[in-house]
Amino acid sequence: MQKSILKKYFFISLTIVALYTAVIIFIISFFNYTKTTEETNYNNQIFLEESSQTIDNKLNTAVQYSSFIIEKNSIQEYLYSTKEALLFYPHIYDDIVSSLTSIDQMDLAIGIKKLSDNMIVSQDGYFLFADYLNHLGINPDFLDSSSLFAEDEMNSIYFIKDKDKINKNNTTFISKHYYPEIDQHLLVITTFPNESLLPQTNLINNGDFSIVGDTAISHFPKKNSFNLNFDYLKIAKTPSEYYTDLSILHTNTDNNVYARPSLTFKNIQYIYSVKKSRFLPYLLNYLTASFFYLLPLLIIGGIIIYFSTKKSYNPIENILLRINNHNVNAIPSTYELKQYSELDYILDNIDHMTIKNQELQKRMDDSLNALQNDFIVSVLYDDINKADIKSKLQDLKITELESGGTIVILSTEGISKEEEEFSENNLLIMRSKILRTIINLDNELFFIQFPLDYKNFCFIFSEKNRDTIYDQLSKISSYVEMELSIDLTFSVSDPVNSIFDFSAAFNEALLLNKKKYAYLDTQIILPTSLPIVHDDHYSYSLDNERFLMNAIIDNDRKKAEKNVDEILTKNLRQMDLDVVNIIKFKYVILNTIKRILNYYNKSFKEFSLKHSQTFKKLENNNPEEVYVLIEEIFKYLYDTVIPQNNDSYDPLTFKIIDYIKSNYTQDISLTDIAEKFNLTEGYVSKLLTKKANIHFKTYINNLKIRQAKKLLSEGSHNVSEVSNLVGYKNVNSFIRIFKKQEGITPGEFSKLRS
């Protein structure tokens, strides 16, 4: 067996050395090839960049000259006069010739005519237009096919394409200028000789340079170069493929094609095509040169490997002995048989020990986390002997909290009501996913967390700096909302300087979380956060908000629209609000929208992102525009939470809702309704949700609280009697649900109404 292992190691190692040597040779040759190719590409790109800039400058100068020349008095008189055009040609000719001296080095040819005239004047004299086109080497049939000569009201620049040229050694473009006051067009024909416009002496690598639009405009192949396949040029004409950086547009067996968009003319690109270099010659040369190094390397490597593998079995033997000495399940005496591998035995034992260690570590971690949570909970609820706190902090490895810190309550929204009613497993999965997402974030601060319920978590940070905490929570909020699309609210206590003050800080954070909708910023709430103040300068009371929410919850869109219209009309049309109060009014309206979406467990962030353009416009403080935008946002809200009329209800849904309305005081359940209509609980819940946008428990509580408010307003019943009349067996449950929904206790409500 020893020889078998030695042979195995020897031939494996030798093969590795041979492959490694071959890979090195291949990498070196490929590196050199790549370097050479990159240098060539770079040079091509620099050439195209410089050439395109030069051509752009020349074309831009020609356009500016065209705009300059048509402002000459002689041309303006010719344009606006109804006299015979020939009377103005001498003066136009003189102006063209004299002005061309300033740009004589560009060797431009300029022609000017009205669209309605048959003649044209240039520095070469007067011509019939068709004759002038012949003079420039342009096919006269171009006049019949071009839309440039249509009498539209557009200013445009049109490049003459190669297919319309007889003489392809020129680049010509026509500028059409429209004068609406006289309904007249003026054409300026500008012609460059290609030798003055396109690059010549610096064409590298025997490349082809072209100017292209929809088709080729000008093409300058170097002598004895290959012909540019126009199929490559078509790649550059799609607007979505205008590149801001130079790049290889297309490669085939022979060519690399580079493209650069013109910075002066839209839909014009500069194309440069060169022959592609080959990797095979590089590889063959390097293989030939490296052969004399390969053979000695293999020989030397083989000798080294032989002696090293000959000794390699000693450590394996020692490992086997150690495993046998510490393992009651020692390998059998037949382990030397060929069918049993020592290495397999070692690996099996290592895997076994690793699994055992992981199980032990997990048990320790789970136990530690559970103990830490129990300890923190007892501290927060002030249910621990303070003398034991310091020693427990050391035992539980959380001494960072001894000197105090900051308490944060995390409240999550966007978890569906169906999960709340039916699936505790789903809630646990969702909760674990949220916590895992937060923990996986690269958190910079030490903290401990534990759940309060399925939507609320408590975080204890050792950090006391409020700005640092705020930055970390903002980072967590952005990350979690992006990953899970769940709205988060962090209620942050004032920092405390001792673990003994955690209980007070915890109560402070709970109170902030309870009143989260009373603040302008409902993402991160600090004790210093500004609450929403119902200012006397605008009219929007808590009753206004309740009436609006009740209308929406009842799926009464018309009533909700009427309430919104009354609120907006009174504040934005009838009251003369200043900018500050308009901003405050917008905040309280948006807070109402958040409360409505929260009622339906929908994410305000998703809602605002879906209608981001409207919310962006809401930054405007013009009363009339704010009116229109808020009304539009409420329409989106109705479409989100109120079912449409066409298919929203069916007869069975009507019957179930009528049954609920008639029996809600009897403390009915989904089971009662399912038995009544011979359906399953799940089907009843989904039917109410999909057809009527009703969540059973919420709807029942809403009916009960509404009836309770009516009875309390009458003043003939006390709180306990009202609780019993609307179907709550436990008065404490009634008070808790009433306060959660209305913001005040039944007793306080009764006093206000009396």
Coordinates of C-alpha atoms in Angstrom, one line a residue, residues 246-665:
L246 CA -14.7 54.3 -27.6
S247 CA -15.1 50.5 -28.0
I248 CA -14.8 47.7 -30.5
L249 CA -18.2 47.7 -32.2
H250 CA -17.9 44.4 -34.0
T251 CA -15.3 41.8 -34.7
N252 CA -15.4 39.0 -37.3
T253 CA -12.7 36.7 -38.7
D254 CA -10.7 39.6 -40.1
N255 CA -11.7 43.0 -38.8
N256 CA -12.2 45.1 -35.7
V257 CA -14.6 48.0 -36.1
Y258 CA -14.5 51.1 -33.8
A259 CA -17.2 53.7 -33.5
R260 CA -17.4 57.2 -32.1
P261 CA -20.6 59.4 -32.1
S262 CA -20.3 62.9 -33.5
L263 CA -20.6 65.6 -30.8
T264 CA -21.8 68.1 -33.4
F265 CA -24.4 66.2 -35.4
K266 CA -27.0 63.8 -34.1
N267 CA -27.2 60.4 -35.8
I268 CA -23.7 60.8 -37.3
Q269 CA -20.9 58.5 -36.3
Y270 CA -17.2 58.0 -37.2
I271 CA -16.2 54.4 -38.0
Y272 CA -12.7 53.1 -38.2
S273 CA -12.0 49.5 -39.3
V274 CA -8.7 47.6 -39.1
K275 CA -7.5 44.1 -39.6
K276 CA -7.5 42.0 -36.5
S277 CA -4.3 40.5 -35.2
R278 CA -4.0 36.7 -34.5
F279 CA -3.1 34.8 -31.3
L280 CA -1.9 31.6 -33.1
P281 CA 1.4 33.0 -34.3
Y282 CA 2.2 34.3 -30.9
L283 CA 1.4 30.9 -29.3
L284 CA 3.5 29.0 -31.8
N285 CA 6.5 31.3 -31.3
Y286 CA 6.3 31.0 -27.5
L287 CA 5.9 27.2 -27.6
T288 CA 9.0 26.9 -29.8
A289 CA 11.0 29.2 -27.5
S290 CA 9.8 27.5 -24.3
F291 CA 10.4 23.9 -25.3
F292 CA 14.1 24.1 -24.1
Y293 CA 12.9 25.2 -20.7
L294 CA 10.1 22.7 -20.4
L295 CA 12.1 19.5 -20.5
P296 CA 14.6 20.5 -17.8
L297 CA 11.8 21.7 -15.6
L298 CA 10.0 18.4 -15.9
I299 CA 13.2 16.4 -15.1
I300 CA 14.1 18.5 -12.1
G301 CA 10.4 18.5 -10.9
G302 CA 10.3 14.7 -11.2
I303 CA 13.4 14.2 -9.0
I304 CA 12.2 16.6 -6.3
I305 CA 8.7 15.0 -6.3
Y306 CA 10.1 11.5 -6.0
F307 CA 12.2 12.3 -2.9
S308 CA 9.5 14.4 -1.3
T309 CA 6.7 11.8 -1.8
K310 CA 9.0 9.0 -0.5
K311 CA 8.9 10.7 2.9
S312 CA 5.3 11.8 2.7
Y313 CA 3.9 8.6 4.2
N314 CA 5.5 9.1 7.6
P315 CA 3.1 11.9 8.7
I316 CA 0.2 9.8 7.5
E317 CA 1.4 6.9 9.7
N318 CA 1.7 9.2 12.7
I319 CA -1.8 10.6 12.1
L320 CA -3.2 7.1 12.0
L321 CA -1.5 6.2 15.2
R322 CA -2.8 9.3 17.0
I323 CA -6.4 8.7 15.8
N324 CA -6.2 5.1 17.0
N325 CA -4.9 6.1 20.4
H326 CA -7.7 8.5 21.0
N327 CA -10.5 6.7 19.3
V328 CA -12.3 3.7 20.8
N329 CA -13.5 2.8 17.3
A330 CA -9.9 2.1 16.0
I331 CA -9.5 0.9 12.5
P332 CA -9.7 -2.8 12.0
S333 CA -6.5 -4.9 11.8
T334 CA -7.3 -5.4 8.1
Y335 CA -6.8 -1.7 7.3
E336 CA -3.6 -2.6 5.4
L337 CA -5.7 -4.4 2.8
K338 CA -5.8 -2.6 -0.5
Q339 CA -9.5 -2.1 -0.4
Y340 CA -9.3 0.2 2.6
S341 CA -7.6 3.6 2.2
E342 CA -5.8 5.3 5.1
L343 CA -6.6 8.7 3.8
D344 CA -10.3 7.8 3.6
Y345 CA -10.1 6.7 7.2
I346 CA -8.5 10.0 8.3
L347 CA -11.0 12.1 6.4
D348 CA -13.9 10.1 7.9
N349 CA -12.6 10.8 11.4
I350 CA -12.0 14.5 10.7
D351 CA -15.5 14.9 9.3
H352 CA -16.9 13.1 12.4
M353 CA -15.0 15.3 14.8
T354 CA -16.0 18.5 12.8
I355 CA -19.7 17.6 13.0
K356 CA -19.5 16.9 16.7
N357 CA -17.7 20.2 17.3
Q358 CA -20.3 22.1 15.3
E359 CA -23.1 20.5 17.2
L360 CA -21.5 21.3 20.5
Q361 CA -20.8 24.9 19.4
K362 CA -24.4 25.4 18.2
R363 CA -25.7 24.1 21.5
M364 CA -23.5 26.5 23.4
D365 CA -24.5 29.4 21.1
D366 CA -28.2 28.7 21.4
S367 CA -28.0 28.3 25.1
L368 CA -26.0 31.5 25.4
N369 CA -28.4 33.5 23.2
A370 CA -31.4 32.2 25.2
L371 CA -29.7 33.1 28.5
Q372 CA -28.8 36.5 27.2
N373 CA -32.4 37.2 26.0
D374 CA -33.8 36.0 29.4
F375 CA -31.4 38.2 31.3
I376 CA -32.1 41.3 29.1
V377 CA -35.8 40.8 29.4
S378 CA -35.6 40.6 33.2
V379 CA -33.5 43.8 33.2
L380 CA -35.9 45.7 31.0
Y381 CA -38.9 44.7 33.0
D382 CA -37.0 45.4 36.3
D383 CA -37.4 41.8 37.4
I384 CA -33.9 40.9 38.6
N385 CA -31.8 41.3 41.7
K386 CA -29.5 44.3 40.8
A387 CA -26.7 42.8 42.8
D388 CA -26.5 39.9 40.4
I389 CA -26.4 42.0 37.2
K390 CA -22.6 42.6 37.0
S391 CA -21.7 38.9 37.5
K392 CA -24.3 37.8 34.9
L393 CA -22.9 40.3 32.4
Q394 CA -19.5 38.7 32.6
D395 CA -20.9 35.1 32.5
L396 CA -23.1 35.9 29.5
K397 CA -20.2 37.8 27.6
I398 CA -22.2 41.1 27.3
T399 CA -20.1 43.4 29.6
E400 CA -20.4 46.1 26.9
L401 CA -23.9 46.8 28.3
E402 CA -22.8 47.5 31.8
S403 CA -22.2 51.2 31.2
G404 CA -25.6 51.7 29.6
G405 CA -26.5 52.3 25.9
T406 CA -29.6 52.9 23.8
I407 CA -32.9 51.0 23.5
V408 CA -34.6 50.8 20.1
I409 CA -38.0 49.3 19.3
L410 CA -38.3 48.1 15.7
S411 CA -41.8 48.0 14.4
T412 CA -42.5 46.2 11.0
E413 CA -45.4 46.7 8.6
G414 CA -46.5 45.0 5.5
I415 CA -47.1 41.5 6.9
S416 CA -50.4 40.2 5.6
K417 CA -53.6 39.8 7.8
E418 CA -54.0 36.2 6.5
E419 CA -50.7 35.3 8.1
E420 CA -51.8 37.1 11.3
E421 CA -55.0 35.0 11.4
F422 CA -54.0 31.6 10.2
S423 CA -50.3 30.8 10.1
E424 CA -48.0 31.2 13.1
N425 CA -45.3 29.3 11.2
N426 CA -45.4 31.9 8.4
L427 CA -45.0 34.6 11.0
L428 CA -42.0 32.9 12.6
I429 CA -40.4 32.5 9.1
M430 CA -41.0 36.2 8.3
R431 CA -39.7 37.3 11.7
S432 CA -36.6 35.1 11.2
K433 CA -36.1 36.5 7.7
I434 CA -36.2 40.1 9.0
L435 CA -33.7 39.4 11.8
R436 CA -31.4 37.4 9.5
T437 CA -31.4 40.2 7.0
I438 CA -30.5 42.7 9.7
I439 CA -27.8 40.4 11.2
N440 CA -26.3 39.7 7.8
L441 CA -25.8 43.4 7.3
D442 CA -22.3 44.6 8.1
N443 CA -23.3 46.1 11.4
E444 CA -20.7 48.2 13.0
L445 CA -22.2 48.4 16.5
F446 CA -22.6 45.9 19.3
F447 CA -26.2 45.1 20.0
I448 CA -28.6 42.4 21.3
Q449 CA -32.0 41.8 20.0
F450 CA -35.1 39.8 21.0
P451 CA -38.7 39.8 19.7
L452 CA -41.6 41.5 21.6
D453 CA -44.2 40.0 19.3
Y454 CA -44.4 39.1 15.6
K455 CA -44.2 42.7 14.4
N456 CA -42.0 44.3 17.1
F457 CA -38.4 43.7 18.2
C458 CA -36.3 45.2 20.8
F459 CA -32.6 46.1 20.1
I460 CA -30.2 47.1 22.9
F461 CA -27.2 49.0 21.6
S462 CA -24.1 49.7 23.7
E463 CA -23.5 52.9 21.7
K464 CA -24.7 56.1 23.3
N465 CA -24.0 58.6 20.5
R466 CA -27.4 59.5 19.0
D467 CA -26.0 60.5 15.6
T468 CA -24.1 57.2 15.3
I469 CA -27.2 55.2 16.3
Y470 CA -29.3 57.2 13.7
D471 CA -26.8 56.5 10.9
Q472 CA -26.8 52.8 11.7
L473 CA -30.6 52.6 11.9
S474 CA -30.8 54.4 8.5
K475 CA -28.5 51.9 7.0
I476 CA -30.5 49.0 8.4
S477 CA -33.8 50.5 7.3
S478 CA -32.7 51.1 3.7
Y479 CA -31.2 47.6 3.5
V480 CA -34.2 45.7 5.0
E481 CA -36.8 47.7 3.0
M482 CA -34.9 47.0 -0.2
E483 CA -34.5 43.3 0.5
L484 CA -38.0 42.5 1.9
S485 CA -40.2 45.5 0.9
I486 CA -41.3 45.9 4.6
D487 CA -41.8 49.3 6.1
L488 CA -39.8 49.8 9.3
T489 CA -40.2 52.2 12.2
F490 CA -37.4 52.6 14.8
S491 CA -38.4 54.2 18.2
V492 CA -35.2 55.3 19.9
S493 CA -34.9 56.1 23.6
D494 CA -32.5 58.6 25.1
P495 CA -29.1 57.0 25.8
V496 CA -28.5 55.9 29.5
N497 CA -25.3 55.6 31.3
S498 CA -26.0 52.4 33.3
I499 CA -27.7 49.1 32.7
F500 CA -29.8 49.9 35.7
D501 CA -31.6 52.7 33.7
F502 CA -32.5 50.3 30.8
S503 CA -36.0 49.7 32.2
A504 CA -36.9 53.4 32.0
A505 CA -35.3 53.7 28.5
F506 CA -37.3 50.7 27.4
N507 CA -40.6 52.2 28.6
E508 CA -39.7 55.5 26.8
A509 CA -39.1 53.6 23.5
L510 CA -42.3 51.7 23.9
L511 CA -44.2 54.9 24.4
L512 CA -42.6 56.5 21.3
N513 CA -43.5 53.4 19.2
K514 CA -47.1 53.5 20.5
K515 CA -47.4 57.1 19.3
K516 CA -45.5 56.6 16.1
Y517 CA -48.2 58.1 13.9
A518 CA -48.1 61.3 15.8
Y519 CA -44.7 62.2 14.3
L520 CA -43.8 63.8 11.0
D521 CA -41.0 61.2 10.4
T522 CA -42.3 57.7 11.1
Q523 CA -39.1 55.9 10.1
I524 CA -36.8 56.8 13.0
I525 CA -38.5 58.4 16.0
L526 CA -36.3 60.1 18.6
P527 CA -37.5 61.8 21.9
T528 CA -36.6 65.1 20.1
S529 CA -38.6 64.3 17.0
L530 CA -41.2 66.8 16.0
P531 CA -44.8 65.6 16.5
I532 CA -47.6 66.5 14.2
V533 CA -49.4 69.5 15.7
H534 CA -53.0 70.2 14.6
D535 CA -52.5 73.9 14.0
D536 CA -55.4 76.3 14.2
H537 CA -54.3 77.8 10.9
Y538 CA -55.6 74.8 9.0
S539 CA -58.7 72.7 9.6
Y540 CA -58.1 69.0 9.9
S541 CA -59.2 67.4 13.2
L542 CA -58.9 63.8 14.4
D543 CA -62.7 63.4 13.7
N544 CA -62.1 64.4 10.1
E545 CA -59.4 61.7 9.9
R546 CA -61.7 59.1 11.5
F547 CA -64.6 59.9 9.2
L548 CA -62.4 59.5 6.2
M549 CA -60.8 56.3 7.4
N550 CA -64.2 54.8 8.2
A551 CA -65.5 55.6 4.8
I552 CA -62.6 53.9 3.1
I553 CA -62.8 50.9 5.5
D554 CA -66.5 50.6 4.6
N555 CA -65.5 50.5 0.9
D556 CA -67.7 53.7 0.4
R557 CA -65.6 55.4 -2.2
K558 CA -68.2 58.2 -2.9
K559 CA -68.3 59.1 0.7
A560 CA -64.5 59.1 1.0
E561 CA -64.2 61.2 -2.1
K562 CA -66.7 63.7 -0.7
N563 CA -64.8 63.9 2.6
V564 CA -61.5 64.5 0.8
D565 CA -63.0 67.1 -1.4
E566 CA -64.5 69.0 1.6
I567 CA -61.2 68.8 3.5
L568 CA -59.1 70.0 0.5
T569 CA -61.6 72.7 -0.5
K570 CA -61.7 74.2 3.0
N571 CA -58.0 74.3 3.5
L572 CA -56.6 75.0 0.1
R573 CA -59.3 77.1 -1.6
Q574 CA -61.3 78.7 1.2
M575 CA -58.5 79.3 3.8
D576 CA -55.6 81.6 3.0
L577 CA -52.8 79.3 4.3
D578 CA -49.2 80.4 4.2
V579 CA -46.4 78.2 2.9
V580 CA -45.5 76.8 6.4
N581 CA -49.1 75.7 7.1
I582 CA -49.5 74.2 3.6
I583 CA -46.4 72.1 4.4
K584 CA -47.9 71.1 7.8
F585 CA -51.2 70.3 6.1
K586 CA -49.5 68.1 3.5
Y587 CA -47.7 66.2 6.3
V588 CA -50.9 65.4 8.3
I589 CA -52.7 64.3 5.1
L590 CA -49.7 62.0 4.2
N591 CA -49.8 60.6 7.7
T592 CA -53.5 59.7 7.3
I593 CA -52.6 57.9 4.1
K594 CA -49.9 56.0 6.0
R595 CA -52.4 55.0 8.6
I596 CA -54.9 53.8 6.0
L597 CA -52.2 51.7 4.2
N598 CA -51.1 50.4 7.6
Y599 CA -54.7 49.3 8.3
Y600 CA -54.6 47.2 5.2
N601 CA -51.0 46.1 5.9
K602 CA -49.7 47.7 2.7
S603 CA -46.3 49.4 2.4
F604 CA -46.4 53.2 2.2
K605 CA -42.9 53.1 0.6
E606 CA -44.1 50.7 -2.2
F607 CA -47.2 52.9 -2.7
S608 CA -45.1 56.1 -2.9
L609 CA -42.5 54.5 -5.2
K610 CA -45.3 53.2 -7.5
H611 CA -46.6 56.8 -7.9
S612 CA -43.2 58.5 -7.5
Q613 CA -43.9 61.2 -10.1
T614 CA -47.0 62.4 -8.3
F615 CA -45.2 62.4 -4.9
K616 CA -42.3 64.2 -6.4
K617 CA -44.6 67.0 -7.7
L618 CA -46.0 67.3 -4.2
E619 CA -42.9 69.2 -3.2
N620 CA -44.7 72.2 -4.8
N621 CA -46.5 74.5 -2.3
N622 CA -49.0 76.1 -4.7
P623 CA -52.4 75.6 -3.0
E624 CA -54.2 74.7 -6.2
E625 CA -51.5 72.3 -7.4
V626 CA -51.4 70.7 -4.0
Y627 CA -55.2 70.2 -4.1
V628 CA -54.9 68.4 -7.5
L629 CA -52.0 66.3 -6.4
I630 CA -53.5 65.1 -3.1
E631 CA -56.8 64.4 -4.8
E632 CA -54.8 62.3 -7.4
I633 CA -52.9 60.4 -4.6
F634 CA -56.3 59.6 -2.9
K635 CA -57.6 58.2 -6.2
Y636 CA -54.5 55.9 -6.3
L637 CA -55.3 55.0 -2.7
Y638 CA -58.9 54.1 -3.5
D639 CA -57.8 51.9 -6.4
T640 CA -55.3 50.2 -4.0
V641 CA -57.6 49.4 -1.0
I642 CA -61.2 49.7 -2.3
P643 CA -62.5 46.9 -4.5
Q644 CA -63.8 47.8 -8.0
N645 CA -67.6 47.6 -8.5
N646 CA -67.7 45.4 -11.6
D647 CA -66.5 42.1 -10.1
S648 CA -65.8 43.0 -6.4
Y649 CA -68.8 41.3 -4.9
D650 CA -70.8 38.2 -5.7
P651 CA -74.0 36.9 -4.1
L652 CA -72.2 34.6 -1.6
T653 CA -70.0 37.5 -0.4
F654 CA -73.0 39.7 0.1
K655 CA -74.7 37.0 2.2
I656 CA -71.6 36.5 4.4
I657 CA -71.2 40.2 5.0
D658 CA -74.9 40.6 5.8
Y659 CA -74.6 37.7 8.3
I660 CA -71.5 39.3 9.9
K661 CA -73.4 42.7 10.2
S662 CA -76.4 41.0 11.8
N663 CA -74.4 38.8 14.3
Y664 CA -71.2 40.7 15.1
T665 CA -72.4 41.3 18.7

